[in-house]
Coordinates of C-alpha atoms in Angstrom, one line a residue:
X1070 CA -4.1 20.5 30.2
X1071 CA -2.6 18.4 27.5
X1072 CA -0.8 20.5 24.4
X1073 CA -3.6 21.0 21.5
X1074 CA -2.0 19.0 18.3
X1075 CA -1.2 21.5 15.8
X1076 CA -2.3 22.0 12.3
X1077 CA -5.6 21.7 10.4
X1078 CA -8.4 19.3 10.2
X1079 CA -7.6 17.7 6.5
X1080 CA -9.2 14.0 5.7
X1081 CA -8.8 12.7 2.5
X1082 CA -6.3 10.5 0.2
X1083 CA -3.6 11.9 -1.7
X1084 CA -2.0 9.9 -4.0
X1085 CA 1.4 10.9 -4.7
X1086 CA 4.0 9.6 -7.4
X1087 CA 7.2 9.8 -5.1
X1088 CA 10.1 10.8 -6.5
X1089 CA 13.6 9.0 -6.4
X1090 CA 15.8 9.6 -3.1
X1091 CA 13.0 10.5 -0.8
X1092 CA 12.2 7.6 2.2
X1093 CA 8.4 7.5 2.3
X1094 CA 8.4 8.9 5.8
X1095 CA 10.1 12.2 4.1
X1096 CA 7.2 11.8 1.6
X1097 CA 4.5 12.1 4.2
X1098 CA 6.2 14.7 5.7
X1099 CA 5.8 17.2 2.7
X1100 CA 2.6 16.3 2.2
X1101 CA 1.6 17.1 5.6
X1102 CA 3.0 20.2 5.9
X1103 CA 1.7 21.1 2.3
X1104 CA -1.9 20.5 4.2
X1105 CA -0.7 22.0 7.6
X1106 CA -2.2 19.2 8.7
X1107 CA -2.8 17.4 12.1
X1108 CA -2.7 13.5 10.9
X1109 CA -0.8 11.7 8.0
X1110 CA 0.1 8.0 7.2
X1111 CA 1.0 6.0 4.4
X1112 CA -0.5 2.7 2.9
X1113 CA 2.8 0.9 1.9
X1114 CA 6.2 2.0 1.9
X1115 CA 8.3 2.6 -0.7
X1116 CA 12.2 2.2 -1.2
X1117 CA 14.0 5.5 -1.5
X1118 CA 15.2 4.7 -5.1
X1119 CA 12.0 3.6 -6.0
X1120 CA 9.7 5.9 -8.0
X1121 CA 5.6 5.5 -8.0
X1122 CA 2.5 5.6 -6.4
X1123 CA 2.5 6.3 -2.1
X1124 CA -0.9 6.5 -1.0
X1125 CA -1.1 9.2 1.7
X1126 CA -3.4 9.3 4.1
X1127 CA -4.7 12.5 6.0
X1128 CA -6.9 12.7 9.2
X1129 CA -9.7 10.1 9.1
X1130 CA -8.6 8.7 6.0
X1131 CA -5.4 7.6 8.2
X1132 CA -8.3 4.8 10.0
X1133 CA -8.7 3.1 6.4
X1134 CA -4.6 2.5 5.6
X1135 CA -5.4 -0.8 7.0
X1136 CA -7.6 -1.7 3.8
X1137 CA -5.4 0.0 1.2
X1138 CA -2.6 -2.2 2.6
X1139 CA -4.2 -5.0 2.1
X1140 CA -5.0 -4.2 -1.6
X1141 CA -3.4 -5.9 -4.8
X1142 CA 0.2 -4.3 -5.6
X1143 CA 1.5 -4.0 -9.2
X1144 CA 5.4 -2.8 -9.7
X1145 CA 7.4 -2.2 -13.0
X1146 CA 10.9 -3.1 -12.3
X1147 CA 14.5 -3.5 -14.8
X1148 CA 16.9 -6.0 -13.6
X1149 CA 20.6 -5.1 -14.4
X1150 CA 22.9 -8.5 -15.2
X1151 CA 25.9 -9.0 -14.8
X1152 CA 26.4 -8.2 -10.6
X1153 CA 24.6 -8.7 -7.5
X1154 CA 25.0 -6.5 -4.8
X1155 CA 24.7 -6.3 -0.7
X1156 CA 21.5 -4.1 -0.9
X1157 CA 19.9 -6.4 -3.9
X1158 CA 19.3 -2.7 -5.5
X1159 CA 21.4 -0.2 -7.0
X1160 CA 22.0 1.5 -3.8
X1161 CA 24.4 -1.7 -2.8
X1162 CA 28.1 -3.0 -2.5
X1163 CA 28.5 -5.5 -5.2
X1164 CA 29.2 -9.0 -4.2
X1165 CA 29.2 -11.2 -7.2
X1166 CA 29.4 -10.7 -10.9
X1167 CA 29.3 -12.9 -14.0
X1168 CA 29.2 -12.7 -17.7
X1169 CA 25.7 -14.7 -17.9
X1170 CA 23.2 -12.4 -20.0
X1171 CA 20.4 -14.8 -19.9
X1172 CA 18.3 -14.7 -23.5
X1173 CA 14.4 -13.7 -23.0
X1174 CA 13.4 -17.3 -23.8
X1175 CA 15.8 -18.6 -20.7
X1176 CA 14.1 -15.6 -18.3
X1177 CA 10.6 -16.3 -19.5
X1178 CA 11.3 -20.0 -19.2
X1179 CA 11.4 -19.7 -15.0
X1180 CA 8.7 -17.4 -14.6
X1181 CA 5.6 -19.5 -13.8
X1182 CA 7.6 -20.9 -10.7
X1183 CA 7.3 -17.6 -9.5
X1184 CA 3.5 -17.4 -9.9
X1185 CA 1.0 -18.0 -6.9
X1186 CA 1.9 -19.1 -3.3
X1187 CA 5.6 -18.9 -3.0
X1188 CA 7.7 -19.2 0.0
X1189 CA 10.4 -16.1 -0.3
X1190 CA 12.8 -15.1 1.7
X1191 CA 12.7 -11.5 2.9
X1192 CA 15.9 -8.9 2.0
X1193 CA 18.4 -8.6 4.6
X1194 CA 18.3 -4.7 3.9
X1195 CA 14.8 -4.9 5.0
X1196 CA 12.5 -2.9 7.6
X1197 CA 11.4 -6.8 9.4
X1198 CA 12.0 -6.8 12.9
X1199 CA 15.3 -9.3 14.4
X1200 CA 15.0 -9.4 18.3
X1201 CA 13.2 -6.1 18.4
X1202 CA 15.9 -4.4 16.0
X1203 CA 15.4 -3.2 12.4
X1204 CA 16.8 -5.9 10.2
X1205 CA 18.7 -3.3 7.6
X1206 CA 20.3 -1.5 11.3
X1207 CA 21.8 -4.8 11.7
X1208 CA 23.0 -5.6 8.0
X1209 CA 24.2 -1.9 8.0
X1210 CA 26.2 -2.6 10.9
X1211 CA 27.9 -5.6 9.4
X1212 CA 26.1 -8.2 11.5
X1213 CA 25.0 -11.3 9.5
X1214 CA 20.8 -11.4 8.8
X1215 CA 19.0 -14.6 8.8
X1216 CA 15.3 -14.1 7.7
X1217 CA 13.2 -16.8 7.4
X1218 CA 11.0 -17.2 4.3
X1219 CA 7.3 -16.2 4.6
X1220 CA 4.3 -16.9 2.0
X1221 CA 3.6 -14.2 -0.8
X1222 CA 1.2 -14.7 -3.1
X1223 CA 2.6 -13.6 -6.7
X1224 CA -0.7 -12.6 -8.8
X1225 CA 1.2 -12.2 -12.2
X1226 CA 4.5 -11.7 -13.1
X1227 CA 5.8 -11.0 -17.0
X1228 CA 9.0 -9.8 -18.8
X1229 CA 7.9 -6.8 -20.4
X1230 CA 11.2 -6.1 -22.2
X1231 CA 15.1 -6.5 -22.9
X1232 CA 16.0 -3.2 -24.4
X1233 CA 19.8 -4.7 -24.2
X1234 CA 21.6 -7.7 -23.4
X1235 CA 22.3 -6.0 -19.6
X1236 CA 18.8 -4.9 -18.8
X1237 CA 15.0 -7.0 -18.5
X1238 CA 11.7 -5.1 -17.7
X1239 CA 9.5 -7.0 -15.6
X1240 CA 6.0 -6.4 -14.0
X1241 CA 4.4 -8.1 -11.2
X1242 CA 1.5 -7.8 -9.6
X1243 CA 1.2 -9.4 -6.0
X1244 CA -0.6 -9.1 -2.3
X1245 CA 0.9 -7.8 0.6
X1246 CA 4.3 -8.5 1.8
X1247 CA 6.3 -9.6 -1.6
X1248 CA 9.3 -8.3 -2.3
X1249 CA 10.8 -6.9 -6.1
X1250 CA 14.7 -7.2 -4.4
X1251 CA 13.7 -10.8 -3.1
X1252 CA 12.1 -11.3 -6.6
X1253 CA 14.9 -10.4 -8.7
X1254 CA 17.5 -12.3 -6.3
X1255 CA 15.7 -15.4 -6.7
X1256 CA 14.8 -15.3 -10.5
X1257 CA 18.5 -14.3 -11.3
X1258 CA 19.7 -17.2 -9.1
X1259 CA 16.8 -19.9 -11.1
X1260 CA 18.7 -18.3 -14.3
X1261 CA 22.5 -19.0 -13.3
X1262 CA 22.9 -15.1 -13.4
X1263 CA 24.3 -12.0 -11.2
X1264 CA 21.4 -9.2 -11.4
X1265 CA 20.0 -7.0 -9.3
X1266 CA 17.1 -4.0 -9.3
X1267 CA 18.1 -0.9 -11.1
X1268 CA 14.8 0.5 -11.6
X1269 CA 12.1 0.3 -9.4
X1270 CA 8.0 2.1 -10.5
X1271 CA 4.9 1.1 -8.2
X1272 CA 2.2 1.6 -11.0
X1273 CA -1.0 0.5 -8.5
X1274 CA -2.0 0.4 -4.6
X1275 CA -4.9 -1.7 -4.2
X1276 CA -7.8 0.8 -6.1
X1277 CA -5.3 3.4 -6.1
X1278 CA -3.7 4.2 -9.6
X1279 CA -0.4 5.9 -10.8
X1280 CA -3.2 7.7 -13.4
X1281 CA -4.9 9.3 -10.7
X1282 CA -1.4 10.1 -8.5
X1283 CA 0.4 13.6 -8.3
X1284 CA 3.6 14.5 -8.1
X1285 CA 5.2 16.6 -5.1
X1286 CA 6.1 19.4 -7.1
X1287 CA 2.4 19.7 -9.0
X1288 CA 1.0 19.9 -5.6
X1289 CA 3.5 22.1 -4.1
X1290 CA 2.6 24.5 -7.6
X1291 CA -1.5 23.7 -6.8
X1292 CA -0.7 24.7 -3.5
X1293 CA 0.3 28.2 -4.4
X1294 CA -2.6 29.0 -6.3
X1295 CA -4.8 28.0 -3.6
X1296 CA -5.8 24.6 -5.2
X1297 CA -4.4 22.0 -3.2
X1298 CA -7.7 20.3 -1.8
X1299 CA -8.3 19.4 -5.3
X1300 CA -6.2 16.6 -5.3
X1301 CA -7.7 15.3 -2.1
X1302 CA -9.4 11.7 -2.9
X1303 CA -12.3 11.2 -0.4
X1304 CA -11.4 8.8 3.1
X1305 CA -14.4 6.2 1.5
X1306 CA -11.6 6.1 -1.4
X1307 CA -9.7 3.0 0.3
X1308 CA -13.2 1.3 1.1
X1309 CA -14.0 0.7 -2.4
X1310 CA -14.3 -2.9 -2.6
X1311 CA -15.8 -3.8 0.5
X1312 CA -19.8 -4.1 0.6
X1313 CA -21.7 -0.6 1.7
X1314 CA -24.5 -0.4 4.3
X1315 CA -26.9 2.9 3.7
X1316 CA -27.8 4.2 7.0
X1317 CA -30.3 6.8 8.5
X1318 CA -29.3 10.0 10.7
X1319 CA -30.5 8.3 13.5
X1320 CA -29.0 5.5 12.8
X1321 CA -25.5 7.3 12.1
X1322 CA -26.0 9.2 15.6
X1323 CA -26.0 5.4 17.2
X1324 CA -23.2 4.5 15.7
X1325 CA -20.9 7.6 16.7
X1326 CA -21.9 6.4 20.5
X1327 CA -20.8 3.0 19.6
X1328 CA -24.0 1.2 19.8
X1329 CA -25.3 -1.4 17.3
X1330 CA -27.8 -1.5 14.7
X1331 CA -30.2 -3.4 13.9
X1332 CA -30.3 -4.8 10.3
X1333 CA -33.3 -5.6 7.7
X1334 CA -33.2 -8.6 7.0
X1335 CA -32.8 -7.6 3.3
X1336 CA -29.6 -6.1 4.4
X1337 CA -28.5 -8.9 6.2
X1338 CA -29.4 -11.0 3.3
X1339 CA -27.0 -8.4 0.5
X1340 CA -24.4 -8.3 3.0
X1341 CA -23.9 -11.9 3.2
X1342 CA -23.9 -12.1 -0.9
X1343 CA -21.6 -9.9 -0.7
X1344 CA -18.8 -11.1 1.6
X1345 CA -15.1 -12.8 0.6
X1346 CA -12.5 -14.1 2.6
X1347 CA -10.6 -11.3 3.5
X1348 CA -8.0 -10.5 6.3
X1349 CA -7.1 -7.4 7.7
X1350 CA -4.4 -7.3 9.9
X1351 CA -4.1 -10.9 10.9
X1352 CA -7.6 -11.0 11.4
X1353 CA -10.7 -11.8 9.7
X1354 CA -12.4 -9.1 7.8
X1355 CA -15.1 -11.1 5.9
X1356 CA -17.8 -9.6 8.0
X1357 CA -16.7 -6.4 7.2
X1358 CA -19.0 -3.3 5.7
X1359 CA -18.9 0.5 5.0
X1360 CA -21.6 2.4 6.7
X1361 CA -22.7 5.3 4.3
X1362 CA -24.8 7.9 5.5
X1363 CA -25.3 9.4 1.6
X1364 CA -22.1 9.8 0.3
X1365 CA -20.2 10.0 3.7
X1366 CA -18.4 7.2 5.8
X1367 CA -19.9 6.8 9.0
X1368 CA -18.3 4.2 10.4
X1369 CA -16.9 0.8 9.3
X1370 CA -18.5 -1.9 11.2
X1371 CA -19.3 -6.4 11.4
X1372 CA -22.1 -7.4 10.4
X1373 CA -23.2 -10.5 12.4
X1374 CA -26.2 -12.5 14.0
X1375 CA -28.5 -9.8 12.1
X1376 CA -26.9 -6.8 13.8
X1377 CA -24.1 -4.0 12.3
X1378 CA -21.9 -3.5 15.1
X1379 CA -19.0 -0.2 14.3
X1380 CA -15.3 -1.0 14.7
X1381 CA -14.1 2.2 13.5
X1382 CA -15.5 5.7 13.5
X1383 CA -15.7 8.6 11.1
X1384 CA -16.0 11.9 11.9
X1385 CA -16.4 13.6 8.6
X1386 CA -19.2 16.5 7.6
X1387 CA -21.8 14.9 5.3
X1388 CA -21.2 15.3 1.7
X1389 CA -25.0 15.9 0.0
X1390 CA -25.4 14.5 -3.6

């Protein structure tokens, strides 16, 4: 007999504003053990210096980090002038320095080339993959890291502040796969300057806001008192922008066994209106739905050629209005 998994059955979201000097695996780590629970993932990870919002995902919630990943990402970052270093953050060696202390008309000047789809070139202190190693295990280890440059798309990006001649504020808001070191090493370079990230905030995840996030040591407290599960976000949580299908018992019991259902065709109808490009993955997503048995997740499915087939399964207790 295989060895029973321990902890508790916990599914649900916590949204966590991680604190400096913690990886996010450590994160999820105190989380889980806060819950005693069996499952926990994360939707996007987070530098250790970095402060911000770490969307945690426990149990069957863990089957929806896909979606969160995919979601819109909006940082708050200051740039220190003056010297670049190995790391492109504070954490680094310093490699260059100069006197340049561009003015905010001179930074605000370069921005819009920033904007869009942008070909950037991925940190050497990065988790990407060289040959099956971690690129910041080789960089650590002194070898040389050549990363090719990849498409981002940059949503927004804005100087929100220069509190001093050494220091900008920025924010930027972008899909999946930008980086803020990459950002900062590229829009010092477009302003002849040294610069690098000294302060790093994520402020949103997709639907996921830093308004809504706790922080490890309110939960720890919660926790205490018994109270914990109160700042459990519901698994649907990460589905929020994708369309809903309403479905019967009997049709929930179907889908648990894998089997199809067939749609009206008024559904079929408002779940075409209702579909965007979209790409989870790699892979197409367009077809994509949430089937809701009353306020529950039942499974997450394709609907296609008037049928809803399930993809993914939730096994969640009903929540009655």
């Amino acid at each position: 007999m295989g060895r029973r998994k321990k902890g508790q059955d916990v599914d649900g979201w916590i949204i966590l504003d991680k604190p400096a000097d913690m990886t996010s695996t450590q994160a999820v780590s105190a989380v889980r053990r806060i819950f005693d629970a069996k499952k926990a993932g994360h939707a996007g990870t987070l530098d250790p210096l970095a402060t911000g919002l770490l969307p945690i995902a426990l149990g069957e919630a863990t089957k929806t980090v896909p979606f969160a990943q995919e979601g819109e990402k909006t940082y708050r970052f200051t740039v220190k002038w003056g010297e670049s270093t190995d790391t492109l953050d504070a954490e680094g060696e310093i490699v260059a320095e100069s006197d340049v202390r561009p003015a905010k008309a001179e930074i605000e000047a370069v921005l819009d080339r920033f904007v869009g789809e942008i070909d950037q070139i991925p940190p050497a202190y990065s988790a990407i993959k060289v040959d099956g190693e971690r690129a910041y295990d080789l960089a650590r280890a002194g070898e040389a890291v050549e990363l090719a440059a990849r498409p981002v798309t940059i949503h927004e990006l804005k100087l929100l502040d220069a509190p001093t001649a050494d220091l900008a504020v920025f924010e930027m808001r972008c899909g999946k796969g930008a980086y803020v070191r990459s950002m900062v090493r590229d829009i010092a370079a477009a302003v002849g300057a040294e610069g690098h990230v000294a302060a790093l905030r994520r402020i949103r995840v997709g639907g996921f806001g830093i308004d809504a996030a706790v922080s490890l040591d309110e939960l720890t407290e919660m926790a205490h008192k018994g109270r914990a599960f109160e700042a459990l976000c519901p698994v649907e949580t990460a589905l929020d922008d994708i369309p809903a299908l309403a479905v019967t018992e009997d049709e929930v019991f179907n889908l648990k066994q894998g089997r199809p259902i067939v749609l009206l065709p008024r559904q079929a109808q408002e779940l075409r209106a209702q579909r965007r490009p979209r790409e989870i993955a790699g892979k197409d997503a367009s077809k994509l739905a949430v089937a809701m048995w009353g306020e529950t997740a039942a499974a997450i499915g394709e609907a296609r050629a008037g049928k809803f087939q399930p993809v993914r399964v939730f096994n969640l207790t009903p929540k009655r209005a």
